[in-house]
């Protein structure tokens, strides 16, 4: 123990360890962000060191910071380094960090393939363990493919229990990512079910349970095995899984159910574990409901059991609704529970329990709750549920529509009145009254947000205006000045529907010889509409002015005694069908139809008749006019039709009326089938001015007769006309409920589906479900082709494949080659080896590019990687040229790929022409720091890392000076001489060198071009490497603390010039944002109040830079002041870039 | 299966997080904050299961520390509920009277314990001494 303490203190002596970091963060509660940013700086320094212990410590701290929400993906490469350490304690840290930080798109993952493979086959069981654990978190399809075989080997030959256990589990992930491996691997997985070790067994059970849940039929053959396990296992967690599995299997094999009864009842009676009991009951409920003798846990008093009991009940409900309905009172009691989870569950249950008999009662109760409900979420949920309950199965439970329509809260009248045309007439009358009384309601309604009803009411009245008794009166009601106080979207509907009503009024006055009423109506419109034209709401304004013009025109025609009614009504002709929610999805795209292409140029003429309340009824489709008969000549008609078709073709919301449903309509027996709804009304009406309940009946009957007559007339008149039909009718309500109160027979309009829609049920399945791929028949014998990919040489044909390591030669021989001559084979081998080398280079290059990307993302200001690493070696190129014709093409492709990653746009043109092949390259990272002592000096530290297999020496670093920035060279050397790098680089080693630059002006960012020359020892050839140094403006800033009073004085002084920038879509907590600015742009926080902070920094030449950062939602605004506007502008640009990259 | 395991204190600070299904880093913070809020607002006499988006949260409170487990709908809530307690018992055994500070300062060790118990989102080991075996071996290695 004492030794441990001493050791700990030694550790602490040279570095801050995780404990210190945690302690430090706790001690810096006020300026946590700043403290962490300094810590991150330290960690960066530590990561640059060669000592693996230091690196591991740094990575360990990063893991902690990552948990706190800081982005550490820039250290991905370092994590890989630590992972590859040979010491287990470090390796463990590396894998832990990797499993936390890496995800499928982390590009360094492919570097880990070999490391993981090595660890998997390591004799140390713990190495294998951490590798497997890590792998489970970041396995990618590539990794899964490459490592599947290694994992399988572990599964079957692993001598250690732990290893076997882990590898069995990880197979599930591998299957998901690489489904092809399932079939070959399955037999071994099956073996593991009978493994002597319970841990391995349970792992196998877990994997198979997970697999079987998605595609149970493939695993039926395993049922006997599981049965044995279930009776023998004592581990509750495993038992739960097995029972779950049986739950999935039983529906497919009913005989299984009988066999299960006994063991399950035994378990239920014997177990003391609640969870196991629950699982048993659950399974019993799900599959063997006939056996269950009631619900043992529904009355349990503990909250937990209450919740679970409700959950279980909802499952019973699906199959045996009757048995649950008897518990209605209990469930209604649960609604009073103070726990929201339980209330919501109870609501769900109620939804399923609703029948014709109890609907009104339940809704009444719920309405009471709505009044009582505290908290908006719950209230919203309640309201939604009420609506759901009412509209369930196309309103089939609603025996009394009048009741439902007259409930002021239900915003679904449009839905009802479209679906139920039998009710339409009634609804229209109801809504008209509602509109008439709107002035009484608006006050309270607006407050309650129920004025949406008016919206629906207006629409219904307009749409079905032919059923209105007194359209003129309604029209008048809709145009009252009071309407202007309603919300904009409702006004828009009002205006639009006023126009429809207007058309109806005109129509009704058509026959009259006395045209005064019609003209009065026009006058009324012209008088009232200007009110809406002035509306602030754009939609209202636009519609109102359109309609106003139209009415004015009509008035002119009226004065000339022209018959206009037909034409006007034609504007709003056509019926709406209820459209099934999935209809749009099911429209098959006709062959050869490109939905995105213009068929013709878009029509220039504005088609006012198509202007429908599109945005209004989300569920409905916008209605498109179908002129019945207009006086326009045929040509014009055809032209318009064409134009409309175009418009429809381009309108993604448009669904063609289905001819099939039209046919059905025409075949329908006509009017006689219109059922008579008997009404009984027990719920008092809540809307004042509505007719009393018994009046409903009369009213309804009258209407119906009237409508019937009307319909007949229409029918005759328009038998041959196209009309969007209604679907076939079917009797609602199951027979068993026939005896329930009001004998009713109502027809439900089948929801409209597009023609050719496939009657598929798979809508709910997600095509992206990874489990779909695992739906593989496992009983088929394995085909020859189905083998796990054994590690073999995969050269350039897989551009993304990971680098192969030292055993390349053996791998190369494995590859089947068709060679005749010995020489040829030799040559080929050589070639392969060459290819291997270059391939490896290319991979190491890619790392650098990817790290460069990460660096760019993280700190565009100070960390950059040399973007240009390739240059041609002409001599070598010639030698290899003939050999590598083929590969060059591929390489070239790769270059493009690389360049795509690199950030400097200009470099590409230079590079693409010259670069032909890969060279072993050193690559480097650099960091620019301002020198505080001397305002014109900047120190650039460059890390050189040798990534190739050869020794590098005689490195020379040279930069092309610009007017502004110059590399400081020793006295006596010319302005174009390079600086010798004071070290040599053995393979795989990195080292740091510092270079000093003098900078004149720091207000502008600049890029310096440079070259690095070096000699590769083996070939003793000179190599050249081009790079660019990017001096950003932030690299001239130095983090300087500033007190708030000094800061205030600075701002008051008035010699700072301001500028500001807005960042949109920044999705991170404010303190992260600040930390980011601090970290990347060398600022320090002066003061922070809520979502507003002031920050300060100073440049090496003493410019003050002050920032005021404010955030609201995803928008961040930065107001900045600085005595040097150019510098400020550039710094702001850089900040903007930092956030645009995150 | 288990989606994630979180340990958070009453102030909403994350003490441990382990994801078994990849979640973007940017969304993690938001998710954690949301989950914590869900659990913190619940009173002691409310049940330990919360439905959250498309999955469920099972949580238990130990002093100021909440352990929250996100599970898919198909998982048995009670088994997770018991697993959480098992986990805490293991921590208790290893740290002998575990506290929040133990967890903060020995994050990597807690991770090892957790990895022994849950792997790939599945429960793999619940036997206390077997869970602690590798960790004790590791400690011996560090000491010796």
JSON list of N, CA, C and O in Angstrom, two decimals, chain A residues 644-663:
[
{"chain": "A", "resi": 644, "resn": "UNK", "atom": "N", "xyz": [-52.71, 22.52, -66.34]},
{"chain": "A", "resi": 644, "resn": "UNK", "atom": "CA", "xyz": [-52.98, 22.01, -64.99]},
{"chain": "A", "resi": 644, "resn": "UNK", "atom": "C", "xyz": [-52.25, 20.69, -64.77]},
{"chain": "A", "resi": 644, "resn": "UNK", "atom": "O", "xyz": [-51.72, 20.42, -63.72]},
{"chain": "A", "resi": 645, "resn": "UNK", "atom": "N", "xyz": [-52.25, 19.89, -65.84]},
{"chain": "A", "resi": 645, "resn": "UNK", "atom": "CA", "xyz": [-51.56, 18.61, -65.70]},
{"chain": "A", "resi": 645, "resn": "UNK", "atom": "C", "xyz": [-50.11, 18.84, -65.35]},
{"chain": "A", "resi": 645, "resn": "UNK", "atom": "O", "xyz": [-49.53, 18.14, -64.53]},
{"chain": "A", "resi": 646, "resn": "UNK", "atom": "N", "xyz": [-49.55, 19.82, -66.03]},
{"chain": "A", "resi": 646, "resn": "UNK", "atom": "CA", "xyz": [-48.15, 20.12, -65.72]},
{"chain": "A", "resi": 646, "resn": "UNK", "atom": "C", "xyz": [-48.02, 20.49, -64.26]},
{"chain": "A", "resi": 646, "resn": "UNK", "atom": "O", "xyz": [-47.14, 20.02, -63.55]},
{"chain": "A", "resi": 647, "resn": "UNK", "atom": "N", "xyz": [-48.92, 21.32, -63.90]},
{"chain": "A", "resi": 647, "resn": "UNK", "atom": "CA", "xyz": [-48.82, 21.80, -62.52]},
{"chain": "A", "resi": 647, "resn": "UNK", "atom": "C", "xyz": [-48.96, 20.64, -61.55]},
{"chain": "A", "resi": 647, "resn": "UNK", "atom": "O", "xyz": [-48.26, 20.54, -60.57]},
{"chain": "A", "resi": 648, "resn": "UNK", "atom": "N", "xyz": [-49.88, 19.75, -61.90]},
{"chain": "A", "resi": 648, "resn": "UNK", "atom": "CA", "xyz": [-50.08, 18.61, -61.02]},
{"chain": "A", "resi": 648, "resn": "UNK", "atom": "C", "xyz": [-48.87, 17.70, -61.03]},
{"chain": "A", "resi": 648, "resn": "UNK", "atom": "O", "xyz": [-48.48, 17.17, -60.00]},
{"chain": "A", "resi": 649, "resn": "UNK", "atom": "N", "xyz": [-48.33, 17.55, -62.22]},
{"chain": "A", "resi": 649, "resn": "UNK", "atom": "CA", "xyz": [-47.16, 16.68, -62.31]},
{"chain": "A", "resi": 649, "resn": "UNK", "atom": "C", "xyz": [-46.02, 17.23, -61.47]},
{"chain": "A", "resi": 649, "resn": "UNK", "atom": "O", "xyz": [-45.22, 16.50, -60.91]},
{"chain": "A", "resi": 650, "resn": "UNK", "atom": "N", "xyz": [-45.98, 18.55, -61.43]},
{"chain": "A", "resi": 650, "resn": "UNK", "atom": "CA", "xyz": [-44.90, 19.15, -60.67]},
{"chain": "A", "resi": 650, "resn": "UNK", "atom": "C", "xyz": [-45.24, 19.32, -59.21]},
{"chain": "A", "resi": 650, "resn": "UNK", "atom": "O", "xyz": [-44.40, 19.68, -58.42]},
{"chain": "A", "resi": 651, "resn": "UNK", "atom": "N", "xyz": [-46.46, 19.09, -58.90]},
{"chain": "A", "resi": 651, "resn": "UNK", "atom": "CA", "xyz": [-46.89, 19.30, -57.52]},
{"chain": "A", "resi": 651, "resn": "UNK", "atom": "C", "xyz": [-46.76, 17.99, -56.74]},
{"chain": "A", "resi": 651, "resn": "UNK", "atom": "O", "xyz": [-47.50, 17.05, -56.98]},
{"chain": "A", "resi": 652, "resn": "UNK", "atom": "N", "xyz": [-45.83, 17.95, -55.86]},
{"chain": "A", "resi": 652, "resn": "UNK", "atom": "CA", "xyz": [-45.61, 16.69, -55.15]},
{"chain": "A", "resi": 652, "resn": "UNK", "atom": "C", "xyz": [-46.79, 16.30, -54.27]},
{"chain": "A", "resi": 652, "resn": "UNK", "atom": "O", "xyz": [-46.92, 15.18, -53.86]},
{"chain": "A", "resi": 653, "resn": "UNK", "atom": "N", "xyz": [-47.65, 17.27, -53.99]},
{"chain": "A", "resi": 653, "resn": "UNK", "atom": "CA", "xyz": [-48.75, 16.96, -53.08]},
{"chain": "A", "resi": 653, "resn": "UNK", "atom": "C", "xyz": [-49.96, 16.41, -53.80]},
{"chain": "A", "resi": 653, "resn": "UNK", "atom": "O", "xyz": [-50.93, 16.03, -53.20]},
{"chain": "A", "resi": 654, "resn": "UNK", "atom": "N", "xyz": [-49.88, 16.44, -55.11]},
{"chain": "A", "resi": 654, "resn": "UNK", "atom": "CA", "xyz": [-51.08, 16.10, -55.84]},
{"chain": "A", "resi": 654, "resn": "UNK", "atom": "C", "xyz": [-51.19, 14.60, -56.02]},
{"chain": "A", "resi": 654, "resn": "UNK", "atom": "O", "xyz": [-50.25, 13.92, -56.40]},
{"chain": "A", "resi": 655, "resn": "UNK", "atom": "N", "xyz": [-52.36, 14.13, -55.77]},
{"chain": "A", "resi": 655, "resn": "UNK", "atom": "CA", "xyz": [-52.61, 12.72, -56.02]},
{"chain": "A", "resi": 655, "resn": "UNK", "atom": "C", "xyz": [-53.78, 12.62, -56.95]},
{"chain": "A", "resi": 655, "resn": "UNK", "atom": "O", "xyz": [-54.83, 13.23, -56.74]},
{"chain": "A", "resi": 656, "resn": "UNK", "atom": "N", "xyz": [-53.60, 11.84, -57.97]},
{"chain": "A", "resi": 656, "resn": "UNK", "atom": "CA", "xyz": [-54.68, 11.74, -58.94]},
{"chain": "A", "resi": 656, "resn": "UNK", "atom": "C", "xyz": [-55.87, 11.00, -58.34]},
{"chain": "A", "resi": 656, "resn": "UNK", "atom": "O", "xyz": [-55.71, 10.08, -57.55]},
{"chain": "A", "resi": 657, "resn": "UNK", "atom": "N", "xyz": [-57.04, 11.41, -58.72]},
{"chain": "A", "resi": 657, "resn": "UNK", "atom": "CA", "xyz": [-58.22, 10.70, -58.27]},
{"chain": "A", "resi": 657, "resn": "UNK", "atom": "C", "xyz": [-58.19, 9.32, -58.88]},
{"chain": "A", "resi": 657, "resn": "UNK", "atom": "O", "xyz": [-57.78, 9.15, -60.02]},
{"chain": "A", "resi": 658, "resn": "UNK", "atom": "N", "xyz": [-58.56, 8.35, -58.10]},
{"chain": "A", "resi": 658, "resn": "UNK", "atom": "CA", "xyz": [-58.42, 7.01, -58.65]},
{"chain": "A", "resi": 658, "resn": "UNK", "atom": "C", "xyz": [-59.66, 6.64, -59.42]},
{"chain": "A", "resi": 658, "resn": "UNK", "atom": "O", "xyz": [-60.78, 6.74, -58.93]},
{"chain": "A", "resi": 659, "resn": "UNK", "atom": "N", "xyz": [-59.48, 6.22, -60.63]},
{"chain": "A", "resi": 659, "resn": "UNK", "atom": "CA", "xyz": [-60.62, 5.84, -61.45]},
{"chain": "A", "resi": 659, "resn": "UNK", "atom": "C", "xyz": [-61.33, 4.64, -60.86]},
{"chain": "A", "resi": 659, "resn": "UNK", "atom": "O", "xyz": [-62.54, 4.51, -61.01]},
{"chain": "A", "resi": 660, "resn": "UNK", "atom": "N", "xyz": [-60.61, 3.80, -60.18]},
{"chain": "A", "resi": 660, "resn": "UNK", "atom": "CA", "xyz": [-61.25, 2.60, -59.65]},
{"chain": "A", "resi": 660, "resn": "UNK", "atom": "C", "xyz": [-62.33, 2.99, -58.65]},
{"chain": "A", "resi": 660, "resn": "UNK", "atom": "O", "xyz": [-63.43, 2.45, -58.66]},
{"chain": "A", "resi": 661, "resn": "UNK", "atom": "N", "xyz": [-61.99, 3.94, -57.81]},
{"chain": "A", "resi": 661, "resn": "UNK", "atom": "CA", "xyz": [-62.98, 4.30, -56.81]},
{"chain": "A", "resi": 661, "resn": "UNK", "atom": "C", "xyz": [-64.17, 5.01, -57.45]},
{"chain": "A", "resi": 661, "resn": "UNK", "atom": "O", "xyz": [-65.29, 4.92, -56.99]},
{"chain": "A", "resi": 662, "resn": "UNK", "atom": "N", "xyz": [-63.89, 5.68, -58.54]},
{"chain": "A", "resi": 662, "resn": "UNK", "atom": "CA", "xyz": [-65.00, 6.31, -59.24]},
{"chain": "A", "resi": 662, "resn": "UNK", "atom": "C", "xyz": [-65.97, 5.25, -59.74]},
{"chain": "A", "resi": 662, "resn": "UNK", "atom": "O", "xyz": [-67.18, 5.38, -59.64]},
{"chain": "A", "resi": 663, "resn": "UNK", "atom": "N", "xyz": [-65.39, 4.21, -60.25]},
{"chain": "A", "resi": 663, "resn": "UNK", "atom": "CA", "xyz": [-66.22, 3.16, -60.77]},
{"chain": "A", "resi": 663, "resn": "UNK", "atom": "C", "xyz": [-67.09, 2.59, -59.67]},
{"chain": "A", "resi": 663, "resn": "UNK", "atom": "O", "xyz": [-68.28, 2.41, -59.83]}
]
